[in-house]
mmCIF file with all atom_site columns, C-alpha atoms in Angstrom:
data_model
loop_
_atom_site.group_PDB
_atom_site.id
_atom_site.type_symbol
_atom_site.label_atom_id
_atom_site.label_alt_id
_atom_site.label_comp_id
_atom_site.label_asym_id
_atom_site.label_entity_id
_atom_site.label_seq_id
_atom_site.pdbx_PDB_ins_code
_atom_site.Cartn_x
_atom_site.Cartn_y
_atom_site.Cartn_z
_atom_site.occupancy
_atom_site.B_iso_or_equiv
_atom_site.pdbx_formal_charge
_atom_site.auth_seq_id
_atom_site.auth_comp_id
_atom_site.auth_asym_id
_atom_site.auth_atom_id
_atom_site.pdbx_PDB_model_num
ATOM 1   C CA . MET A 1 1   ? -3.602  17.053  -1.190  1.00 29.00 ? 1038 MET A CA 1
ATOM 2   C CA . ALA A 1 2   ? -2.521  15.883  2.252   1.00 33.00 ? 1039 ALA A CA 1
ATOM 3   C CA . TYR A 1 3   ? 0.014   13.163  2.877   1.00 34.00 ? 1040 TYR A CA 1
ATOM 4   C CA . SER A 1 4   ? -1.041  10.567  5.418   1.00 37.00 ? 1041 SER A CA 1
ATOM 5   C CA . ASP A 1 5   ? 1.978   10.067  7.628   1.00 37.00 ? 1042 ASP A CA 1
ATOM 6   C CA . VAL A 1 6   ? 0.959   7.323   10.017  1.00 38.00 ? 1043 VAL A CA 1
ATOM 7   C CA . CYS A 1 7   ? 4.301   5.523   10.076  1.00 37.00 ? 1044 CYS A CA 1
ATOM 8   C CA . LYS A 1 8   ? 5.307   6.622   13.591  1.00 39.00 ? 1045 LYS A CA 1
ATOM 9   C CA . GLY A 1 9   ? 4.526   4.676   16.727  1.00 41.00 ? 1046 GLY A CA 1
ATOM 10  C CA . SER A 1 10  ? 4.243   1.060   17.670  1.00 35.00 ? 1047 SER A CA 1
ATOM 11  C CA . PRO A 1 11  ? 3.328   -0.989  15.792  1.00 38.00 ? 1048 PRO A CA 1
ATOM 12  C CA . GLN A 1 12  ? 4.478   0.881   12.686  1.00 39.00 ? 1049 GLN A CA 1
ATOM 13  C CA . ALA A 1 13  ? 1.615   1.398   10.253  1.00 41.00 ? 1050 ALA A CA 1
ATOM 14  C CA . CYS A 1 14  ? 2.465   3.020   6.953   1.00 42.00 ? 1051 CYS A CA 1
ATOM 15  C CA . ASN A 1 15  ? -0.435  4.319   4.889   1.00 45.00 ? 1052 ASN A CA 1
ATOM 16  C CA . THR A 1 16  ? 0.237   3.775   1.197   1.00 46.00 ? 1053 THR A CA 1
ATOM 17  C CA . GLU A 1 17  ? -2.141  6.489   -0.001  1.00 46.00 ? 1054 GLU A CA 1
ATOM 18  C CA . LEU A 1 18  ? -1.850  10.132  -0.830  1.00 41.00 ? 1055 LEU A CA 1
ATOM 19  C CA . SER A 1 19  ? -5.285  11.655  -0.655  1.00 43.00 ? 1056 SER A CA 1
ATOM 20  C CA . SER A 1 20  ? -7.254  14.719  0.266   1.00 44.00 ? 1057 SER A CA 1
ATOM 21  C CA . ASP A 1 21  ? -9.162  12.868  2.983   1.00 51.00 ? 1058 ASP A CA 1
ATOM 22  C CA . ASP A 1 22  ? -8.608  9.229   3.951   1.00 55.00 ? 1059 ASP A CA 1
ATOM 23  C CA . ASN A 1 23  ? -11.846 9.117   5.933   1.00 62.00 ? 1060 ASN A CA 1
ATOM 24  C CA . ASP A 1 24  ? -13.721 10.293  2.862   1.00 63.00 ? 1061 ASP A CA 1
ATOM 25  C CA . GLN A 1 25  ? -12.203 7.444   0.822   1.00 58.00 ? 1062 GLN A CA 1
ATOM 26  C CA . ILE A 1 26  ? -13.291 4.911   3.436   1.00 59.00 ? 1063 ILE A CA 1
ATOM 27  C CA . ARG A 1 27  ? -16.769 6.455   3.592   1.00 63.00 ? 1064 ARG A CA 1
ATOM 28  C CA . GLN A 1 28  ? -17.062 6.313   -0.216  1.00 60.00 ? 1065 GLN A CA 1
ATOM 29  C CA . ALA A 1 29  ? -15.928 2.681   -0.311  1.00 60.00 ? 1066 ALA A CA 1
ATOM 30  C CA . LYS A 1 30  ? -18.469 1.692   2.319   1.00 61.00 ? 1067 LYS A CA 1
ATOM 31  C CA . MET A 1 31  ? -21.268 3.648   0.619   1.00 63.00 ? 1068 MET A CA 1
ATOM 32  C CA . SER A 1 32  ? -20.529 1.936   -2.695  1.00 58.00 ? 1069 SER A CA 1
ATOM 33  C CA . GLY A 1 33  ? -20.797 -1.470  -1.044  1.00 63.00 ? 1070 GLY A CA 1
ATOM 34  C CA . GLY A 1 34  ? -17.036 -2.017  -1.045  1.00 65.00 ? 1071 GLY A CA 1
ATOM 35  C CA . LYS A 1 35  ? -15.169 -3.421  1.903   1.00 70.00 ? 1072 LYS A CA 1
ATOM 36  C CA . VAL A 1 36  ? -12.221 -1.670  3.491   1.00 68.00 ? 1073 VAL A CA 1
ATOM 37  C CA . HIS A 1 37  ? -9.284  -3.839  4.556   1.00 75.00 ? 1074 HIS A CA 1
ATOM 38  C CA . LYS A 1 38  ? -6.192  -2.766  6.442   1.00 80.00 ? 1075 LYS A CA 1
ATOM 39  C CA . ALA A 1 39  ? -2.811  -4.448  6.771   1.00 84.00 ? 1076 ALA A CA 1
ATOM 40  C CA . VAL A 1 40  ? -0.215  -3.336  9.300   1.00 86.00 ? 1077 VAL A CA 1
ATOM 41  C CA . PHE A 1 41  ? 3.481   -4.006  8.730   1.00 89.00 ? 1078 PHE A CA 1
ATOM 42  C CA . ASP A 1 42  ? 6.002   -3.704  11.540  1.00 89.00 ? 1079 ASP A CA 1
ATOM 43  C CA . MET A 1 43  ? 9.083   -1.679  10.598  1.00 91.00 ? 1080 MET A CA 1
ATOM 44  C CA . SER A 1 44  ? 11.611  0.618   12.187  1.00 93.00 ? 1081 SER A CA 1
ATOM 45  C CA . ASP A 1 45  ? 11.186  4.380   12.037  1.00 92.00 ? 1082 ASP A CA 1
ATOM 46  C CA . ALA A 1 46  ? 14.100  4.517   9.563   1.00 95.00 ? 1083 ALA A CA 1
ATOM 47  C CA . SER A 1 47  ? 12.415  1.975   7.275   1.00 94.00 ? 1084 SER A CA 1
ATOM 48  C CA . ALA A 1 48  ? 9.087   3.799   7.568   1.00 92.00 ? 1085 ALA A CA 1
ATOM 49  C CA . GLU A 1 49  ? 10.829  7.026   6.540   1.00 93.00 ? 1086 GLU A CA 1
ATOM 50  C CA . LYS A 1 50  ? 12.208  5.275   3.447   1.00 95.00 ? 1087 LYS A CA 1
ATOM 51  C CA . ALA A 1 51  ? 8.692   4.125   2.512   1.00 93.00 ? 1088 ALA A CA 1
ATOM 52  C CA . ILE A 1 52  ? 7.367   7.661   3.015   1.00 93.00 ? 1089 ILE A CA 1
ATOM 53  C CA . GLU A 1 53  ? 10.156  9.159   0.897   1.00 95.00 ? 1090 GLU A CA 1
ATOM 54  C CA . PHE A 1 54  ? 9.446   6.647   -1.860  1.00 95.00 ? 1091 PHE A CA 1
ATOM 55  C CA . GLN A 1 55  ? 5.792   7.689   -1.872  1.00 92.00 ? 1092 GLN A CA 1
ATOM 56  C CA . LYS A 1 56  ? 6.619   11.384  -1.851  1.00 93.00 ? 1093 LYS A CA 1
ATOM 57  C CA . SER A 1 57  ? 9.083   10.944  -4.719  1.00 94.00 ? 1094 SER A CA 1
ATOM 58  C CA . HIS A 1 58  ? 6.357   9.252   -6.804  1.00 91.00 ? 1095 HIS A CA 1
ATOM 59  C CA . SER A 1 59  ? 3.541   11.666  -5.964  1.00 89.00 ? 1096 SER A CA 1
ATOM 60  C CA . GLY A 1 60  ? 2.009   13.103  -9.113  1.00 88.00 ? 1097 GLY A CA 1
ATOM 61  C CA . LYS A 1 61  ? 4.165   11.001  -11.437 1.00 89.00 ? 1098 LYS A CA 1
ATOM 62  C CA . ASN A 1 62  ? 2.673   8.777   -14.092 1.00 88.00 ? 1099 ASN A CA 1
ATOM 63  C CA . PRO A 1 63  ? 3.565   5.168   -13.174 1.00 84.00 ? 1100 PRO A CA 1
ATOM 64  C CA . GLY A 1 64  ? 3.018   4.012   -16.745 1.00 85.00 ? 1101 GLY A CA 1
ATOM 65  C CA . PRO A 1 65  ? 0.219   2.054   -18.355 1.00 89.00 ? 1102 PRO A CA 1
ATOM 66  C CA . HIS A 1 66  ? -2.014  -0.011  -16.081 1.00 87.00 ? 1103 HIS A CA 1
ATOM 67  C CA . ASP A 1 67  ? -1.890  -3.748  -16.619 1.00 88.00 ? 1104 ASP A CA 1
ATOM 68  C CA . ILE A 1 68  ? -3.884  -6.062  -14.352 1.00 85.00 ? 1105 ILE A CA 1
ATOM 69  C CA . ARG A 1 69  ? -1.050  -8.622  -14.389 1.00 84.00 ? 1106 ARG A CA 1
ATOM 70  C CA . THR A 1 70  ? 2.097   -6.507  -14.287 1.00 84.00 ? 1107 THR A CA 1
ATOM 71  C CA . ARG A 1 71  ? 1.371   -2.890  -13.247 1.00 86.00 ? 1108 ARG A CA 1
ATOM 72  C CA . ASN A 1 72  ? -1.548  -2.291  -10.890 1.00 87.00 ? 1109 ASN A CA 1
ATOM 73  C CA . CYS A 1 73  ? -2.288  -0.879  -7.439  1.00 86.00 ? 1110 CYS A CA 1
ATOM 74  C CA . LEU A 1 74  ? -0.808  -3.971  -5.747  1.00 89.00 ? 1111 LEU A CA 1
ATOM 75  C CA . THR A 1 75  ? 2.438   -3.380  -7.650  1.00 90.00 ? 1112 THR A CA 1
ATOM 76  C CA . TYR A 1 76  ? 2.676   0.072   -6.093  1.00 90.00 ? 1113 TYR A CA 1
ATOM 77  C CA . VAL A 1 77  ? 1.909   -1.228  -2.598  1.00 91.00 ? 1114 VAL A CA 1
ATOM 78  C CA . MET A 1 78  ? 4.689   -3.810  -2.973  1.00 94.00 ? 1115 MET A CA 1
ATOM 79  C CA . GLU A 1 79  ? 7.106   -1.107  -4.164  1.00 94.00 ? 1116 GLU A CA 1
ATOM 80  C CA . VAL A 1 80  ? 6.307   1.040   -1.128  1.00 93.00 ? 1117 VAL A CA 1
ATOM 81  C CA . LEU A 1 81  ? 6.743   -1.916  1.221   1.00 94.00 ? 1118 LEU A CA 1
ATOM 82  C CA . ALA A 1 82  ? 10.034  -2.891  -0.450  1.00 96.00 ? 1119 ALA A CA 1
ATOM 83  C CA . ALA A 1 83  ? 11.266  0.696   -0.095  1.00 96.00 ? 1120 ALA A CA 1
ATOM 84  C CA . GLY A 1 84  ? 10.468  0.316   3.614   1.00 95.00 ? 1121 GLY A CA 1
ATOM 85  C CA . GLU A 1 85  ? 12.644  -2.795  3.731   1.00 96.00 ? 1122 GLU A CA 1
ATOM 86  C CA . VAL A 1 86  ? 9.758   -5.277  3.961   1.00 95.00 ? 1123 VAL A CA 1
ATOM 87  C CA . ASP A 1 87  ? 10.611  -8.580  2.288   1.00 95.00 ? 1124 ASP A CA 1
ATOM 88  C CA . VAL A 1 88  ? 7.969   -8.862  -0.439  1.00 95.00 ? 1125 VAL A CA 1
ATOM 89  C CA . PRO A 1 89  ? 7.563   -11.523 -3.148  1.00 95.00 ? 1126 PRO A CA 1
ATOM 90  C CA . ASP A 1 90  ? 8.838   -10.672 -6.605  1.00 90.00 ? 1127 ASP A CA 1
ATOM 91  C CA . SER A 1 91  ? 6.109   -12.250 -8.736  1.00 90.00 ? 1128 SER A CA 1
ATOM 92  C CA . ALA A 1 92  ? 2.604   -10.848 -9.138  1.00 87.00 ? 1129 ALA A CA 1
ATOM 93  C CA . MET A 1 93  ? 0.917   -14.107 -8.097  1.00 88.00 ? 1130 MET A CA 1
ATOM 94  C CA . ARG A 1 94  ? 3.052   -14.412 -4.972  1.00 92.00 ? 1131 ARG A CA 1
ATOM 95  C CA . GLN A 1 95  ? 2.376   -10.757 -4.150  1.00 92.00 ? 1132 GLN A CA 1
ATOM 96  C CA . TYR A 1 96  ? -1.357  -11.384 -4.430  1.00 89.00 ? 1133 TYR A CA 1
ATOM 97  C CA . GLY A 1 97  ? -1.139  -14.344 -2.045  1.00 90.00 ? 1134 GLY A CA 1
ATOM 98  C CA . PHE A 1 98  ? 1.147   -12.385 0.292   1.00 92.00 ? 1135 PHE A CA 1
ATOM 99  C CA . ILE A 1 99  ? -1.273  -9.474  0.663   1.00 90.00 ? 1136 ILE A CA 1
ATOM 100 C CA . GLN A 1 100 ? -4.325  -11.731 0.940   1.00 89.00 ? 1137 GLN A CA 1
ATOM 101 C CA . LYS A 1 101 ? -2.658  -13.577 3.812   1.00 90.00 ? 1138 LYS A CA 1
ATOM 102 C CA . LYS A 1 102 ? -1.669  -10.301 5.498   1.00 88.00 ? 1139 LYS A CA 1
ATOM 103 C CA . LEU A 1 103 ? -5.271  -9.033  5.174   1.00 86.00 ? 1140 LEU A CA 1
ATOM 104 C CA . GLY A 1 104 ? -6.652  -12.314 6.512   1.00 83.00 ? 1141 GLY A CA 1
ATOM 105 C CA . LEU A 1 105 ? -8.525  -13.077 3.293   1.00 81.00 ? 1142 LEU A CA 1
ATOM 106 C CA . SER A 1 106 ? -8.867  -16.509 1.768   1.00 68.00 ? 1143 SER A CA 1
ATOM 107 C CA . LYS A 1 107 ? -7.780  -17.076 -1.811  1.00 56.00 ? 1144 LYS A CA 1
ATOM 108 C CA . CYS A 1 108 ? -10.470 -16.880 -4.471  1.00 48.00 ? 1145 CYS A CA 1
#
């Protein structure tokens, strides 16, 4: 499993995925009819390193039971961003709106 370290450079872009092949994931999403969206968050190299370390420290660990309202993939993204010192909302509904806005999507 390779770690995608794309947090260096300007603007800072921190990939929140650990995967064997990011391009393969994108290819699979497109082939299944899914859309691929990307959000870029500006942060210092030091903050990006904190986000990377958070991800590495959680790699392979069980995050607990999945719950669509309280523990889902967006929860993890927000935790990574918070570890990278991005000011993220604390409630699930605000997080959903926050990421939709960042991705340029309208609310459903």
